[in-house]
Coordinates of C-alpha atoms in Angstrom, one line a residue:
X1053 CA 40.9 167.7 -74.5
X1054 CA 40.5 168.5 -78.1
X1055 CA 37.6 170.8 -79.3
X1056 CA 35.2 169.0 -80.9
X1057 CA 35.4 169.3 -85.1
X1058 CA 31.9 168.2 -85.3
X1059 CA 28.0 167.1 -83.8
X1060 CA 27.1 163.9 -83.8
X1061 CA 23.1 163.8 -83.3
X1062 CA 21.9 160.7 -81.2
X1063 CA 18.4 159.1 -80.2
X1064 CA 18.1 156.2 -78.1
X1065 CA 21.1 157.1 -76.0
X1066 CA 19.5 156.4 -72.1
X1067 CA 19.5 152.6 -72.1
X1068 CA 20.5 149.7 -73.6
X1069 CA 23.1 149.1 -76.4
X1070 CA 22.4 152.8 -77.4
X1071 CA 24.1 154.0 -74.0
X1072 CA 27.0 151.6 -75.0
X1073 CA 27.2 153.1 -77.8
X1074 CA 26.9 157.0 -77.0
X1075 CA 29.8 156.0 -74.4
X1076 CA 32.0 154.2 -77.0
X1077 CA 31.4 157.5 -79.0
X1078 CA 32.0 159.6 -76.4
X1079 CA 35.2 157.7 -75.8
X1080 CA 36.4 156.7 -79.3
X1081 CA 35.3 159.3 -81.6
X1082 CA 35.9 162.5 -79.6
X1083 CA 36.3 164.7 -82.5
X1084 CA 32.8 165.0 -82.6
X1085 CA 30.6 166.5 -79.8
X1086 CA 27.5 164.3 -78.8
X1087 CA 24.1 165.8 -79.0
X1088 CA 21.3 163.6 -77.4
X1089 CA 18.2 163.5 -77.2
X1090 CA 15.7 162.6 -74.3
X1091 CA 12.1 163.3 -72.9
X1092 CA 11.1 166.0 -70.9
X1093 CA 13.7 166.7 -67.7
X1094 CA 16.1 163.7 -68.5
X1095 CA 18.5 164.8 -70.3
X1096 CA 20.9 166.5 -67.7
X1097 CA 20.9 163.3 -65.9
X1098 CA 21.9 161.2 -69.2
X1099 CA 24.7 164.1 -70.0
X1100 CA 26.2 163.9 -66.5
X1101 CA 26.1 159.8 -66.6
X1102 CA 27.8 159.9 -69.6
X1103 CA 30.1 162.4 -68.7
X1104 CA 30.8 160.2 -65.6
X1105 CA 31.7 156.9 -67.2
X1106 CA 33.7 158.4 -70.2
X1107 CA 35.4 161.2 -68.3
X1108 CA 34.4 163.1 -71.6
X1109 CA 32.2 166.9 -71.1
X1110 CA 31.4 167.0 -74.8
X1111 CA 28.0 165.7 -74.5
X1112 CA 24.8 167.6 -73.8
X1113 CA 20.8 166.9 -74.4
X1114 CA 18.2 168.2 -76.3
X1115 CA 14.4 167.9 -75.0
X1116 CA 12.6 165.4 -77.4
X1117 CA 9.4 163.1 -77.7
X1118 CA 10.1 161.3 -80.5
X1119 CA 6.4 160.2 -80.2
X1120 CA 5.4 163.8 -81.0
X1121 CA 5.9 165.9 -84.6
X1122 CA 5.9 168.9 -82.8
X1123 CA 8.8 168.2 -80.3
X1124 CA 10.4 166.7 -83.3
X1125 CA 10.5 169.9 -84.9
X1126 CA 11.2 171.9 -82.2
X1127 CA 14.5 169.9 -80.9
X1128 CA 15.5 170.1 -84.9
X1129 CA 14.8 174.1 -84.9
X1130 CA 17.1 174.2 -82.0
X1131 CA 20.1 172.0 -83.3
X1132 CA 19.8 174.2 -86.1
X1133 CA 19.9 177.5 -84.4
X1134 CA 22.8 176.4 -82.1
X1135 CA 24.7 175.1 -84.5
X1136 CA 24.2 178.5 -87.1
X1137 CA 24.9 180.6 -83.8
X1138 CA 28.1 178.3 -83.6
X1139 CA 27.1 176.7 -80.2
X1140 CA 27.1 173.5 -81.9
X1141 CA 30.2 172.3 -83.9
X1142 CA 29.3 171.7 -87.7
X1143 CA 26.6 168.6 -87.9
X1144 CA 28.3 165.9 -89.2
X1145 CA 26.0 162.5 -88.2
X1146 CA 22.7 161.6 -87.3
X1147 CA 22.5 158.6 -85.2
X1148 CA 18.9 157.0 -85.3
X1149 CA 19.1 154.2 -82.5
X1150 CA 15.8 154.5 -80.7
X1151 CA 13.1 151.9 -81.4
X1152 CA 10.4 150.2 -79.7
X1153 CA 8.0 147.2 -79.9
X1154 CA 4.5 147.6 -78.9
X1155 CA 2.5 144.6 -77.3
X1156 CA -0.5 145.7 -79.6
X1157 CA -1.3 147.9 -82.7
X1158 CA -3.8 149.9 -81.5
X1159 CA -1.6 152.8 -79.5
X1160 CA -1.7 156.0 -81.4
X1161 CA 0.9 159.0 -80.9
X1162 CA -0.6 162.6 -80.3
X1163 CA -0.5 163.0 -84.0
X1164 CA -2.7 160.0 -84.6
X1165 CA 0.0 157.5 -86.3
X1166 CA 0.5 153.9 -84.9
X1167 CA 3.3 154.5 -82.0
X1168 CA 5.7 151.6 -83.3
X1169 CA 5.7 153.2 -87.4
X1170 CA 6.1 156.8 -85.6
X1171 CA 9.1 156.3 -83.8
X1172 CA 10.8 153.6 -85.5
X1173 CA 10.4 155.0 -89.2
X1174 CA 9.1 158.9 -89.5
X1175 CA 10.6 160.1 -86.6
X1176 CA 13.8 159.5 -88.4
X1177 CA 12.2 160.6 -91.6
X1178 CA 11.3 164.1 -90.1
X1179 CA 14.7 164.4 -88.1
X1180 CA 16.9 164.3 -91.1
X1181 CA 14.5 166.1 -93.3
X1182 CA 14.4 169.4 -90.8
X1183 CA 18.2 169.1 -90.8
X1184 CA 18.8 168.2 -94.5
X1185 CA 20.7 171.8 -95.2
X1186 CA 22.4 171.4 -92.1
X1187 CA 24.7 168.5 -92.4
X1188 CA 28.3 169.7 -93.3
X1189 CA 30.0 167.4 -95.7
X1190 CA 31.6 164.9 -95.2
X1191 CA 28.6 163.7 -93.0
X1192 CA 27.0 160.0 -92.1
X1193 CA 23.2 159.1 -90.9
X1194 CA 23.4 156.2 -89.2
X1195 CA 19.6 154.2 -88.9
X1196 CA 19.3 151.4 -86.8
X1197 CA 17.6 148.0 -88.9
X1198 CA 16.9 144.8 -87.3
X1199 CA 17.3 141.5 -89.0
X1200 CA 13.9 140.7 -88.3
X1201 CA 12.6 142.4 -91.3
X1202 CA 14.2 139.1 -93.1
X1203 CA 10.8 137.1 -91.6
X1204 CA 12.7 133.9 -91.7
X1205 CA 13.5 131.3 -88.8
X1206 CA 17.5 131.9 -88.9
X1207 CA 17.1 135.6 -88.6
X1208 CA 13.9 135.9 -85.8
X1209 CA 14.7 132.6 -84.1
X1210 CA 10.8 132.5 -84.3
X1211 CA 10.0 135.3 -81.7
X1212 CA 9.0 138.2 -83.9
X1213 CA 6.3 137.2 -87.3
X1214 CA 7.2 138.3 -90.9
X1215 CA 6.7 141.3 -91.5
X1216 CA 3.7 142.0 -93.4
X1217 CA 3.7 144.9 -96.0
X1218 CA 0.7 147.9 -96.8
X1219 CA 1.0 151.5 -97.7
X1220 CA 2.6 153.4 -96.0
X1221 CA -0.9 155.4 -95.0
X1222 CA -2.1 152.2 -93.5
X1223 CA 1.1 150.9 -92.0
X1224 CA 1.1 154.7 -89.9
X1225 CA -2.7 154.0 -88.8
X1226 CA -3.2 152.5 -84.9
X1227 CA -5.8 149.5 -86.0
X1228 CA -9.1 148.5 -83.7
X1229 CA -9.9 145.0 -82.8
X1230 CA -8.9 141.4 -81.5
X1231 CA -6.0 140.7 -83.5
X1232 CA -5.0 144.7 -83.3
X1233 CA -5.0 143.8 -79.4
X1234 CA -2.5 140.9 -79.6
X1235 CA 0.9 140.5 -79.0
X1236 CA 1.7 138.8 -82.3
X1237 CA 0.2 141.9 -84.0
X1238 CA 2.4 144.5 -81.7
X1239 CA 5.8 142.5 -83.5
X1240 CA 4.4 142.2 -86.9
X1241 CA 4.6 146.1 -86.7
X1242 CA 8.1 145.9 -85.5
X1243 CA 9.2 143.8 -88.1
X1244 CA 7.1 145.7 -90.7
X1245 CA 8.9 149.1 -89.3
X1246 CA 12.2 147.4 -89.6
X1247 CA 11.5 147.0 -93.0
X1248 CA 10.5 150.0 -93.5
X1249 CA 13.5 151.7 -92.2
X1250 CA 15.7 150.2 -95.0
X1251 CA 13.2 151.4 -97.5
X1252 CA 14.0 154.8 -96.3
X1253 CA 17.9 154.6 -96.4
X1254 CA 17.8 153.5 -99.7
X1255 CA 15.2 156.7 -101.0
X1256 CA 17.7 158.7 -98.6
X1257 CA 21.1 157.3 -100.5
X1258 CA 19.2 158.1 -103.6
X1259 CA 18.9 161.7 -102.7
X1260 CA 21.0 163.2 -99.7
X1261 CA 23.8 165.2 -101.5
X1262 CA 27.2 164.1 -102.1
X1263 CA 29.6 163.6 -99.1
X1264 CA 26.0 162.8 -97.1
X1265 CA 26.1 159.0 -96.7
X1266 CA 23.3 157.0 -95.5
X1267 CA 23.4 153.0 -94.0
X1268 CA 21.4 150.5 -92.0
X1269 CA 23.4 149.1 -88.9
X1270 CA 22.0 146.1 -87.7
X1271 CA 22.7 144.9 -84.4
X1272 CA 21.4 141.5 -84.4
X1273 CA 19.6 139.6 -81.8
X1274 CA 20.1 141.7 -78.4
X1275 CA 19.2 140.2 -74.8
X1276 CA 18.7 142.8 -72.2
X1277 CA 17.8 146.1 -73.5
X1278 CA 14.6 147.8 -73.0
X1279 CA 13.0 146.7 -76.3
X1280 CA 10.8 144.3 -74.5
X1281 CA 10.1 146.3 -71.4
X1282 CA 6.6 146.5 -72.6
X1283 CA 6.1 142.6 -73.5
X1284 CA 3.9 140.2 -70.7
X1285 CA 6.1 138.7 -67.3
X1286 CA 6.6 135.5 -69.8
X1287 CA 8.8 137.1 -72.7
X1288 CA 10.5 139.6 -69.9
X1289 CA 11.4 136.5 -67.6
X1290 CA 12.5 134.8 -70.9
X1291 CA 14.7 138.0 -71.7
X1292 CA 16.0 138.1 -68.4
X1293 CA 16.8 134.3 -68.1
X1294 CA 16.9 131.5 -71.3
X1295 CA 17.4 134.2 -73.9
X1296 CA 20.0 136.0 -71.9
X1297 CA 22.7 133.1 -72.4
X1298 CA 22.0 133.3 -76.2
X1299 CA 25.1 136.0 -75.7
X1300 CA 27.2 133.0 -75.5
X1301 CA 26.5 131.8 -78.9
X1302 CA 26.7 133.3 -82.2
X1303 CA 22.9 133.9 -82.2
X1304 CA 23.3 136.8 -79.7
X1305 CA 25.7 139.8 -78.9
X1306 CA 25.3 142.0 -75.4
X1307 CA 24.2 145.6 -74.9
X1308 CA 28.0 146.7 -75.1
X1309 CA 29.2 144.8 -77.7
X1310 CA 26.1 145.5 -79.8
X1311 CA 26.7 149.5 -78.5
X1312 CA 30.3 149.6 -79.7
X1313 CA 29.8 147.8 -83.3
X1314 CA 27.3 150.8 -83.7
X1315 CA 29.6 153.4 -82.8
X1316 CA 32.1 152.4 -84.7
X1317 CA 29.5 152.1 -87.9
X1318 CA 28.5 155.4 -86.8
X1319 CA 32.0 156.9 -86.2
X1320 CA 34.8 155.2 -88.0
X1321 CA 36.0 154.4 -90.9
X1322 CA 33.7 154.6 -94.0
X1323 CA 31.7 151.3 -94.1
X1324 CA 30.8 150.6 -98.1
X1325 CA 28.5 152.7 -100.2
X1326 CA 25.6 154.4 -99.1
X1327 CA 22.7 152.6 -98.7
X1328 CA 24.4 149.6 -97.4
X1329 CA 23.2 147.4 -94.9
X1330 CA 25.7 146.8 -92.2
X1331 CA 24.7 143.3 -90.3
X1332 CA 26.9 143.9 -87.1
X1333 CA 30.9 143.7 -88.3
X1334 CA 30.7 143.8 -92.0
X1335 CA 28.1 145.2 -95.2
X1336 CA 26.0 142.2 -96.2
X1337 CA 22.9 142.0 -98.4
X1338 CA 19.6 142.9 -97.0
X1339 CA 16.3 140.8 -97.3
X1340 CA 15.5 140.6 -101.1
X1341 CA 12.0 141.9 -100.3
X1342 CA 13.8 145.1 -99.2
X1343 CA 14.9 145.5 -102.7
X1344 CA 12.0 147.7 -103.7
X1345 CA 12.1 150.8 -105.3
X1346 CA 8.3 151.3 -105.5
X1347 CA 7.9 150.6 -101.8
X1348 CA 10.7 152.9 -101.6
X1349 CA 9.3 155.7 -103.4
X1350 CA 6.0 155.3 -102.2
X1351 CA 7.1 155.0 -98.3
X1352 CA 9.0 158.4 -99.3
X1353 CA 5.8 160.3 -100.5
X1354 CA 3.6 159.7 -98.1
X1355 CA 6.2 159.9 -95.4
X1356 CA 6.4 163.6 -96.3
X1357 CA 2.8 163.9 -96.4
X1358 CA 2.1 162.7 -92.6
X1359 CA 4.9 165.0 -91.9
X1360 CA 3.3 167.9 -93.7
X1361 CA 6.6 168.7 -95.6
X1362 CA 7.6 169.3 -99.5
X1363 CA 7.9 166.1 -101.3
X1364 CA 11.6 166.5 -102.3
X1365 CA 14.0 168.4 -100.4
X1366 CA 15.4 171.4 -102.3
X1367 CA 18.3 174.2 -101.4
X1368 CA 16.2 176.0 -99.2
X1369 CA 12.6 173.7 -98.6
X1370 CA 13.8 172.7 -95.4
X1371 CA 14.9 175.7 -93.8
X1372 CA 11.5 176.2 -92.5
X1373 CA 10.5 179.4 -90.5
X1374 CA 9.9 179.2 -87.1
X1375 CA 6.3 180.2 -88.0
X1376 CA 6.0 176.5 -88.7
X1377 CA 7.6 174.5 -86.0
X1378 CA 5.4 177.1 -83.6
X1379 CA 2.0 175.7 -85.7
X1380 CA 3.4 172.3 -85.0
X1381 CA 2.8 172.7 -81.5
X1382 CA -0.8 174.6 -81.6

């Protein structure tokens, strides 16, 4: 088999249409070696599954929490070092599948920021911001969407609320109360993060250099991945059962065929121009109300600030010492 020419970073590669689509990389796209990441001990299982059902070597892990700053910029300090010690190929792609939805508000990540927000939004912030000098051009960040940020009937099917829009300081904040405590709450934070996520790509396409290109990949309604492993028995027997033949219709696509469109937006041929919005097989038009620079720009500023980072990369503000990964975990 071919060397690899490049990385290809991944999150969310364990379950669900992400594993389809680390295997479709794996399989299609081998010019690029696969670089996962996974909590704690997992990750030599998830490289020797893959390895197993593509028959391809050129995967291995890297120990994150993507709930945690500090792992965060430990696993990027490491990527970094591996790939400058040329144990890595060249980093060409960040792949930011991972995502989850919270049946409440009120859970809080060891830094303090509202579990859904963290993961779904700044831990992609802080991932591409650690590696920013890192990516050899030509390179593509890949962030996964949902077309529930639209709020609308045709694009929820009525499952997940509107999402509802605050600063970006109070969006990041876990939130106390009744309401906070409901399940409606827990997917207006999904949606709101979904939103949020194409407010990033865009202040991304407006600033990664050239030959660094940015989209959304929206996957569409998905029956059967883990997204709703923390939902009551109703919505998972739901999942499991009425919603599950929604892969018949339109309305729906499975875990693989969700998992391969993202490879191939991840992996193939250029898509459109950065900052697009890809809506499963082709580039499409966002929700107008993710057509907001100000959101943008603020979501941007105070992204850095949570992360504790410069508020615009330059040529060397993100080629941080180790002295500050190592006060990430004190």
């Amino acid at each position: 088999m071919r060397a690899p020419q490049g990385t290809m970073l991944m999150t969310g590669a364990s379950r669900g249409f992400g594993r389809a689509a680390a295997e479709r990389l794996l399989t299609r796209y081998p010019e690029n070696h696969l670089l996962v990441t996974a909590r704690g001990q997992n990750g030599e299982r998830l490289t020797e599954d893959l390895t197993n059902a593509t028959g391809n070597p050129n995967v291995t892990a890297i120990s994150c929490d993507l709930a945690s700053l500090a792992e965060i910029g430990t696993a990027a300090n490491e990527v970094r070092r591996r790939v400058d010690a040329q144990e890595l190929p060249p980093l060409k792609g960040f792949l930011g599948n991972a995502g989850l939805q919270m049946t409440s508000r009120t859970h809080a990540t060891v830094d303090g920021y509202e579990t859904t927000f963290a993961v779904n939004v700044l831990a992609n912030y802080y991932f591409v911001r650690l590696l920013w000098n890192h990516f050899t051009t030509p390179a593509r960040i890949t962030m996964v969407g949902s077309d529930t940020h639209f709020g609308d009937l045709r694009h929820n099917l009525g499952m997940v609320p509107a999402p509802r829009w605050e600063s970006t300081r109070q969006l990041a904040m876990p939130r106390e109360g009744s309401q906070a405590h409901s399940v409606a709450e827990g997917r207006t934070a999904y949606s709101t993060s979904k939103l949020a996520v194409t407010y990033l790509v865009h202040a991304l396409a407006r600033r990664l250099p050239d030959g660094v290109d940015v989209y959304t990949f929206n996957p569409g309604y998905v029956p059967g991945t883990g997204l709703v492993r923390d939902a009551g028995p109703v919505i998972r027997a739901l999942s499991r059962t009425l919603l599950h033949g929604l892969r018949a219709t339109p309305l729906a696509l499975s875990p693989t065929t969700a998992g391969n469109l993202l490879a191939d937006a991840a992996g193939g041929s250029t898509p459109g121009d950065s900052g697009t919005y890809i809506d499963r097989r082709k580039v499409a038009a966002s929700a107008p109300e993710s057509y907001d620079r100000e959101r943008e720009e603020e979501l941007w500023a105070a992204a850095a600030e949570l992360c504790a980072l410069p508020a615009e990369p330059t040529s060397c503000a993100d080629d941080l010492s180790d002295t500050f990964y190592e006060s990430r975990l004190e």
